[in-house]
Coordinates of C-alpha atoms and ligand atoms in Angstrom, one line a residue:
X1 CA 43.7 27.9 45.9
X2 CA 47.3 27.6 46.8
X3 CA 48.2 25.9 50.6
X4 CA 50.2 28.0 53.1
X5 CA 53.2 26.3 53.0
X6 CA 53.3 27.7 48.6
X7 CA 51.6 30.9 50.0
X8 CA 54.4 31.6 52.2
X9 CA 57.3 30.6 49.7
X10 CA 55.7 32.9 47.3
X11 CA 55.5 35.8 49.3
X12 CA 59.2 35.5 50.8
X13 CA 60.3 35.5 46.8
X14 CA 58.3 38.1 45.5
X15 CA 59.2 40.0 48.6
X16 CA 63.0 39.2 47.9
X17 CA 63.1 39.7 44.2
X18 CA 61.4 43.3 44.5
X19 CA 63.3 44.8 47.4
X20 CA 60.2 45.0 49.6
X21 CA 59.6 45.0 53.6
X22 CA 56.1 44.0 54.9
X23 CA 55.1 45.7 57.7
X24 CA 52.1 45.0 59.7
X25 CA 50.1 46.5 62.0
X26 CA 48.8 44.7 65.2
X27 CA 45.6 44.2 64.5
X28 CA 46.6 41.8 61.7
X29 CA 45.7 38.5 61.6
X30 CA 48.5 35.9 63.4
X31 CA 49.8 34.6 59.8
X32 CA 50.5 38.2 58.2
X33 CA 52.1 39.3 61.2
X34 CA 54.5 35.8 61.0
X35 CA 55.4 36.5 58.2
X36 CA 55.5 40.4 58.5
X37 CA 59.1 41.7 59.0
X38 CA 58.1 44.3 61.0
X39 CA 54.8 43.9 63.9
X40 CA 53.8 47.4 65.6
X41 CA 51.3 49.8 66.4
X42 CA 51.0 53.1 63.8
X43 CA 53.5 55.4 65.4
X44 CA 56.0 52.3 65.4
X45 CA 55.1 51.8 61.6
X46 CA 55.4 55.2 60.7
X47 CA 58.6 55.3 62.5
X48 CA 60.0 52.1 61.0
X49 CA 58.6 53.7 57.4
X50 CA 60.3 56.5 57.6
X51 CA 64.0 54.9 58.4
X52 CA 63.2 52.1 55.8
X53 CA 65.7 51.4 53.1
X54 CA 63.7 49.2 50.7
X55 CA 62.2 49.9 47.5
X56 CA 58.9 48.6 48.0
X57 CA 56.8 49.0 51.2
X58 CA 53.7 46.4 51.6
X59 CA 51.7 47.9 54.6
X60 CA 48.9 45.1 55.9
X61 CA 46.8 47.2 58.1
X62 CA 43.8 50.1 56.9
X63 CA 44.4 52.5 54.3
X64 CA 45.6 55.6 56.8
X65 CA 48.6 53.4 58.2
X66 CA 49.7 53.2 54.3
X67 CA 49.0 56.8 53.3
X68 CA 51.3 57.6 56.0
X69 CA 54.0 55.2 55.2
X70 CA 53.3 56.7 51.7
X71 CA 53.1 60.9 52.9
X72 CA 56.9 60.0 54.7
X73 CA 58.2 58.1 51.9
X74 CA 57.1 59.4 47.9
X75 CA 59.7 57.9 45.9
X76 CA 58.9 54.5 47.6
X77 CA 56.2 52.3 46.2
X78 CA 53.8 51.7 48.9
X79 CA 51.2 49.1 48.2
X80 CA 47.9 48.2 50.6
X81 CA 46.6 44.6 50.2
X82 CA 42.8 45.5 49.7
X83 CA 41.8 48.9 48.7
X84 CA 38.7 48.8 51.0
X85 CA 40.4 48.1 54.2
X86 CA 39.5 51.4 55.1
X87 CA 38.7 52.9 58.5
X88 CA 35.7 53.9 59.3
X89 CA 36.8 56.3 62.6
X90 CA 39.1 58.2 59.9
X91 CA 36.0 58.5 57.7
X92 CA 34.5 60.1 60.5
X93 CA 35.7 63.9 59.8
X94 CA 35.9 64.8 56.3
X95 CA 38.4 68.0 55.1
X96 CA 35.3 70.0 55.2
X97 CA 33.9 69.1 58.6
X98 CA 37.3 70.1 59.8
X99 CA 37.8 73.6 57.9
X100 CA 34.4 74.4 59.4
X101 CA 35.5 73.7 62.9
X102 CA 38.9 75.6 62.4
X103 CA 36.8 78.3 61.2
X104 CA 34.5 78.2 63.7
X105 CA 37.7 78.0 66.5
X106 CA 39.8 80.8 64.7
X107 CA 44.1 80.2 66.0
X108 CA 43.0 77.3 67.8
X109 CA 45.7 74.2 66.5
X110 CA 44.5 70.9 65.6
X111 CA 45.8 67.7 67.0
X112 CA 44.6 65.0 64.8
X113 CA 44.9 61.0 65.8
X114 CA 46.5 59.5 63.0
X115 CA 43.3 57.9 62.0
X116 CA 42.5 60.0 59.9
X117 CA 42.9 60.6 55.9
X118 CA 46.0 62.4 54.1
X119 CA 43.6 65.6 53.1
X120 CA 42.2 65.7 57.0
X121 CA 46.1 65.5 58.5
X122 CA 47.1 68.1 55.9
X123 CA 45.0 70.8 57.8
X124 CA 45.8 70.0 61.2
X125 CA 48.5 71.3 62.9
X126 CA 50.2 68.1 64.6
X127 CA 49.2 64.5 64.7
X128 CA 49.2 62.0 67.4
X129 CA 48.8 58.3 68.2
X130 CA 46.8 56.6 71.4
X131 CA 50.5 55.6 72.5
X132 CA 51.5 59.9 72.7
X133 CA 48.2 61.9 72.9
X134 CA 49.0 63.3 76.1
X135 CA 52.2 64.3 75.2
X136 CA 51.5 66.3 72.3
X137 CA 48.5 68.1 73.4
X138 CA 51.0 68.8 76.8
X139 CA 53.7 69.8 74.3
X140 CA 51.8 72.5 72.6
X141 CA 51.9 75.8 73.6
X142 CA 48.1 76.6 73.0
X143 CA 45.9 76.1 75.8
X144 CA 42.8 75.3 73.7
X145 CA 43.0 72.5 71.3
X146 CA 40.5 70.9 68.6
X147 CA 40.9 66.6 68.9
X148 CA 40.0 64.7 65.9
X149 CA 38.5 62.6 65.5
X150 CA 37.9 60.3 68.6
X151 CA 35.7 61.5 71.1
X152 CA 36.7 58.4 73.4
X153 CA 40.2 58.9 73.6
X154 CA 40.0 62.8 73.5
X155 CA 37.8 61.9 77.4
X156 CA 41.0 60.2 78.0
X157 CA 43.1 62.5 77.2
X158 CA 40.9 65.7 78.7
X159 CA 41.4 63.2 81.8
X160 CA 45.4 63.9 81.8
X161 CA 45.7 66.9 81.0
X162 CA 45.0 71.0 82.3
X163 CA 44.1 72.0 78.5
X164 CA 40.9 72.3 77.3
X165 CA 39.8 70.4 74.5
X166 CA 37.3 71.0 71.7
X167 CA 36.5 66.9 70.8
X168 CA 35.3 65.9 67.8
X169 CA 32.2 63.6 68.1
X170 CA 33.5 60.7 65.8
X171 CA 34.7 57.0 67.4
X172 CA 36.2 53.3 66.5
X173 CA 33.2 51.2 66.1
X174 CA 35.4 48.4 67.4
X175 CA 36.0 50.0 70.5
X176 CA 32.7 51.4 70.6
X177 CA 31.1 48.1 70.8
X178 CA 32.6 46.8 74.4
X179 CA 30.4 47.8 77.2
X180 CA 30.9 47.8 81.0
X181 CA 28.1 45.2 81.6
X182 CA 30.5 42.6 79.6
X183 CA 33.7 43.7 81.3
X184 CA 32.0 43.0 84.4
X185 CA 31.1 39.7 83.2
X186 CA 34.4 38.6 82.2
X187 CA 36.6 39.8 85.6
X188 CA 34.0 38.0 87.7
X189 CA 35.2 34.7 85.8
X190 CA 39.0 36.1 85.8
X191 CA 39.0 37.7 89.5
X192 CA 42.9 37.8 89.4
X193 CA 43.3 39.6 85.8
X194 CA 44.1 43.4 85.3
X195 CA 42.4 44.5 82.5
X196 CA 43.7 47.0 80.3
X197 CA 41.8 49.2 78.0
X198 CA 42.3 51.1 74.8
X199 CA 41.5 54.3 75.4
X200 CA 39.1 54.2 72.2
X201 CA 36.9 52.2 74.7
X202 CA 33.6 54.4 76.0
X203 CA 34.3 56.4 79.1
X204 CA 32.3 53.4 81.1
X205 CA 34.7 51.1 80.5
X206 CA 37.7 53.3 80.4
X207 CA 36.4 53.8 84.6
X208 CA 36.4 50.0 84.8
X209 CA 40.4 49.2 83.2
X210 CA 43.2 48.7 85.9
X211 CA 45.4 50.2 82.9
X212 CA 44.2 52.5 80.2
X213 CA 46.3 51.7 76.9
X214 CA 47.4 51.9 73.6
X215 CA 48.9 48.3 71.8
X216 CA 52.3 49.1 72.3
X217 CA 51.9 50.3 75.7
X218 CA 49.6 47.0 76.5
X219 CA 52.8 44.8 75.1
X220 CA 55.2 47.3 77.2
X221 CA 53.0 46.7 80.7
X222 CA 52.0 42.8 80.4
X223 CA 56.2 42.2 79.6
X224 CA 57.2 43.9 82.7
X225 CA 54.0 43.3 85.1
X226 CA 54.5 40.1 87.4
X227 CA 50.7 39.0 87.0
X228 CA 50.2 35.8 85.0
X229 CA 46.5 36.7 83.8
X230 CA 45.1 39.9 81.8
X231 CA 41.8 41.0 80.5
X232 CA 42.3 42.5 77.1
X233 CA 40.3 45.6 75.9
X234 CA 41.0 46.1 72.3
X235 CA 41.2 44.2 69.2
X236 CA 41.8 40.4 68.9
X237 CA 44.7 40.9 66.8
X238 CA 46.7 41.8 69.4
X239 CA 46.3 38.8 71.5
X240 CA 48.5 36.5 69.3
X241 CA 51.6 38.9 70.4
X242 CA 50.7 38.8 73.8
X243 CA 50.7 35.2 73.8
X244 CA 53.6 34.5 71.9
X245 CA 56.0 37.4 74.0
X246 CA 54.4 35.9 77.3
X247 CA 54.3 32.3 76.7
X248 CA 53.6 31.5 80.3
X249 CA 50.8 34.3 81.1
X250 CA 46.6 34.2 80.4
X251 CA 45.3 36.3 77.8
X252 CA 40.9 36.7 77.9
X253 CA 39.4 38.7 75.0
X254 CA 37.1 41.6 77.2
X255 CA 34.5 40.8 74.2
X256 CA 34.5 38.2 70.9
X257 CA 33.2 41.6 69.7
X258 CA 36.3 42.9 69.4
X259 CA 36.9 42.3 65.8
X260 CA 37.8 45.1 63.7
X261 CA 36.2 43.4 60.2
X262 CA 39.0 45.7 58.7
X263 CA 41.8 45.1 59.6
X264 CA 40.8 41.2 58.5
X265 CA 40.4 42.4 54.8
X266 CA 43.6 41.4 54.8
X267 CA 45.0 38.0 54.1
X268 CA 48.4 35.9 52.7
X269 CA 46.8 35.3 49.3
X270 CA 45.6 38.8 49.1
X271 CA 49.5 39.8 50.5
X272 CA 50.5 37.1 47.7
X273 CA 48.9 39.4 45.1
X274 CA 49.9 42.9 46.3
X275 CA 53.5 41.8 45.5
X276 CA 52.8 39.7 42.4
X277 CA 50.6 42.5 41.0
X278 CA 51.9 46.0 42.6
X279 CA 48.7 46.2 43.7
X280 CA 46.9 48.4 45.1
X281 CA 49.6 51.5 45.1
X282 CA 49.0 54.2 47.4
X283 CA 49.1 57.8 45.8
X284 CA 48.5 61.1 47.5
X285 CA 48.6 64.5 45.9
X286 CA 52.0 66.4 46.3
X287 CA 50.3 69.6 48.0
X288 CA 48.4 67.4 50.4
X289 CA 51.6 64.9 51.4
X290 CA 53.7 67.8 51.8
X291 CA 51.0 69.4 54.6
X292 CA 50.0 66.0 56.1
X293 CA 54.1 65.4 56.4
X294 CA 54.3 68.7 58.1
X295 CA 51.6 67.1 61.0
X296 CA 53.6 64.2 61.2
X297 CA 57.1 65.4 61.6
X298 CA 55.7 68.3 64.0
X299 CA 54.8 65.0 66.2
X300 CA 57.8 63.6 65.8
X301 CA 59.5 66.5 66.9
X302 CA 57.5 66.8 69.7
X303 CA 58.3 63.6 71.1
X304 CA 61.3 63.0 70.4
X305 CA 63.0 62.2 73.5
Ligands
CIZ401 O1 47.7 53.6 67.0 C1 47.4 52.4 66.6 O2 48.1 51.7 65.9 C2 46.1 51.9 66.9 C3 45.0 52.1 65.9 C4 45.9 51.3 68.0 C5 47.0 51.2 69.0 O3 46.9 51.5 70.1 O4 48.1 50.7 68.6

């Protein structure tokens, strides 16, 4: 058992002598995302994948965020720390749950959340993220759409938009977990705090947030807002960059529930091994990277600004 001080010198070697970046995603616990070179939400990631130069790409975060990195980048090596950080709201809707709804919703596109596997964004027709939901599905011409696979922030986005949307049943058991009754609770001890929800939260909450969400857009609204307090709906993860971008503001966890058990699979002497070891690679078939990067792109050109 190595201490943190060698943990971190053999990570910043490793990472050096193999041309590698480590991204992480913000769920990650506050020593991976020190050490991270890059901190974001997926849609940052994917973005920051895509324009990366280096050889090697260690994503800490669940196994979708590093297929993706993987389906935009297929010469680089792209290496998860623990092959069973998966997600269980991708693992919701499998290919074949999908081909039976497209089948049973014939011309009807599919917006898929990112959470979701390589095979599942391969037959859907554009992807989004919490932070651009609402302006894909707007983008599209269609005014029906299928949205996989969470039914929490497809109420969210059904809220925003005049499009009707076929929502599949699947949600973030995370997310799941916060009820109202404990939001209550904790803005009757913070009476001055705007809480902001992610919109995987149930509808109940959702009604109850000041500002519904994703991570980047929670980091975007606490930077510019001129309250000093904030209730925080969504993983725990995140509070360690709230806290260190806003030094001088209050950060309350809506619920210690919010632990996504995940997203901590991941630690520095696992990260230590992934570059020691080239371990654990993430590979996708050619026909099903070539599809799923046809879903990505399609969202990228959607919302490009
Ligand atoms: O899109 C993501 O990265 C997730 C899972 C949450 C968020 O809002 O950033």
């Amino acid at each position: 058992m190595k201490n943190i001080s060698d943990l971190i010198a053999g990570i910043k070697a490793l990472k050096e002598k193999h041309s590698a970046v480590i991204f992480a995603h913000n769920y990650q616990l506050p020593e991976i995302q020190d050490i991270a070179d890059f901190v974001g939400d997926s849609l940052e990631l994917a973005r920051q994948a895509k324009n990366s130069s280096a050889r090697v790409i260690v994503l800490c975060g669940v196994y979708f965020m590093a297929e993706t990195a993987k389906i935009l980048n297929p010469t680089k090596t792209v290496l998860i720390l623990d092959e069973l950080s998966g997600c269980p709201l991708a693992d919701c809707i499998t290919p074949t749950q999908l081909e039976k709804l497209i089948r049973e919703n014939p011309g009807v596109p599919v917006v898929a959340y990112v959470n979701t596997s390589a095979a599942v964004k391969a037959l859907s027709s554009v992807c989004c993220t919490s932070a651009n939901a609402v302006e894909v599905v707007n983008a599209l011409p269609e005014e029906k759409i299928i949205f996989i696979p969470d039914k929490n922030l497809g109420h969210f986005v059904q809220q925003q938009t005049q499009k009707k949307l076929i929502i599949y049943p699947g949600q973030c058991f995370t997310h799941a977990k916060l009820t109202a009754a404990e939001v209550k609770k904790v803005k009757e001890l913070h009476p001055r705090a705007i809480f902001l929800a992610h919109p995987e939260c149930p509808p109940p909450v959702q009604e109850l947030a000041e500002v519904i969400a994703s991570t980047s857009q929670m980091l975007k609204y606490v930077r510019n807002s001129p309250a000093r307090e904030f209730i925080i709906g969504t993983e725990m993860g995140l509070l360690h960059r709230l806290q260190n971008e806003n030094p001088d503001k209050k950060f309350y966890l809506a619920s210690p529930s919010l632990i996504c058990p995940n997203m901590k699979k991941n630690n520095l002497t696992k990260l230590l091994a992934s570059l020691k070891n080239f371990t654990y690679e993430v590979k996708i078939s050619e026909d099903i990277r070539q599809s799923a990067y046809q879903a990505i792109e399609k969202m990228f050109t959607l919302t490009k600004k």
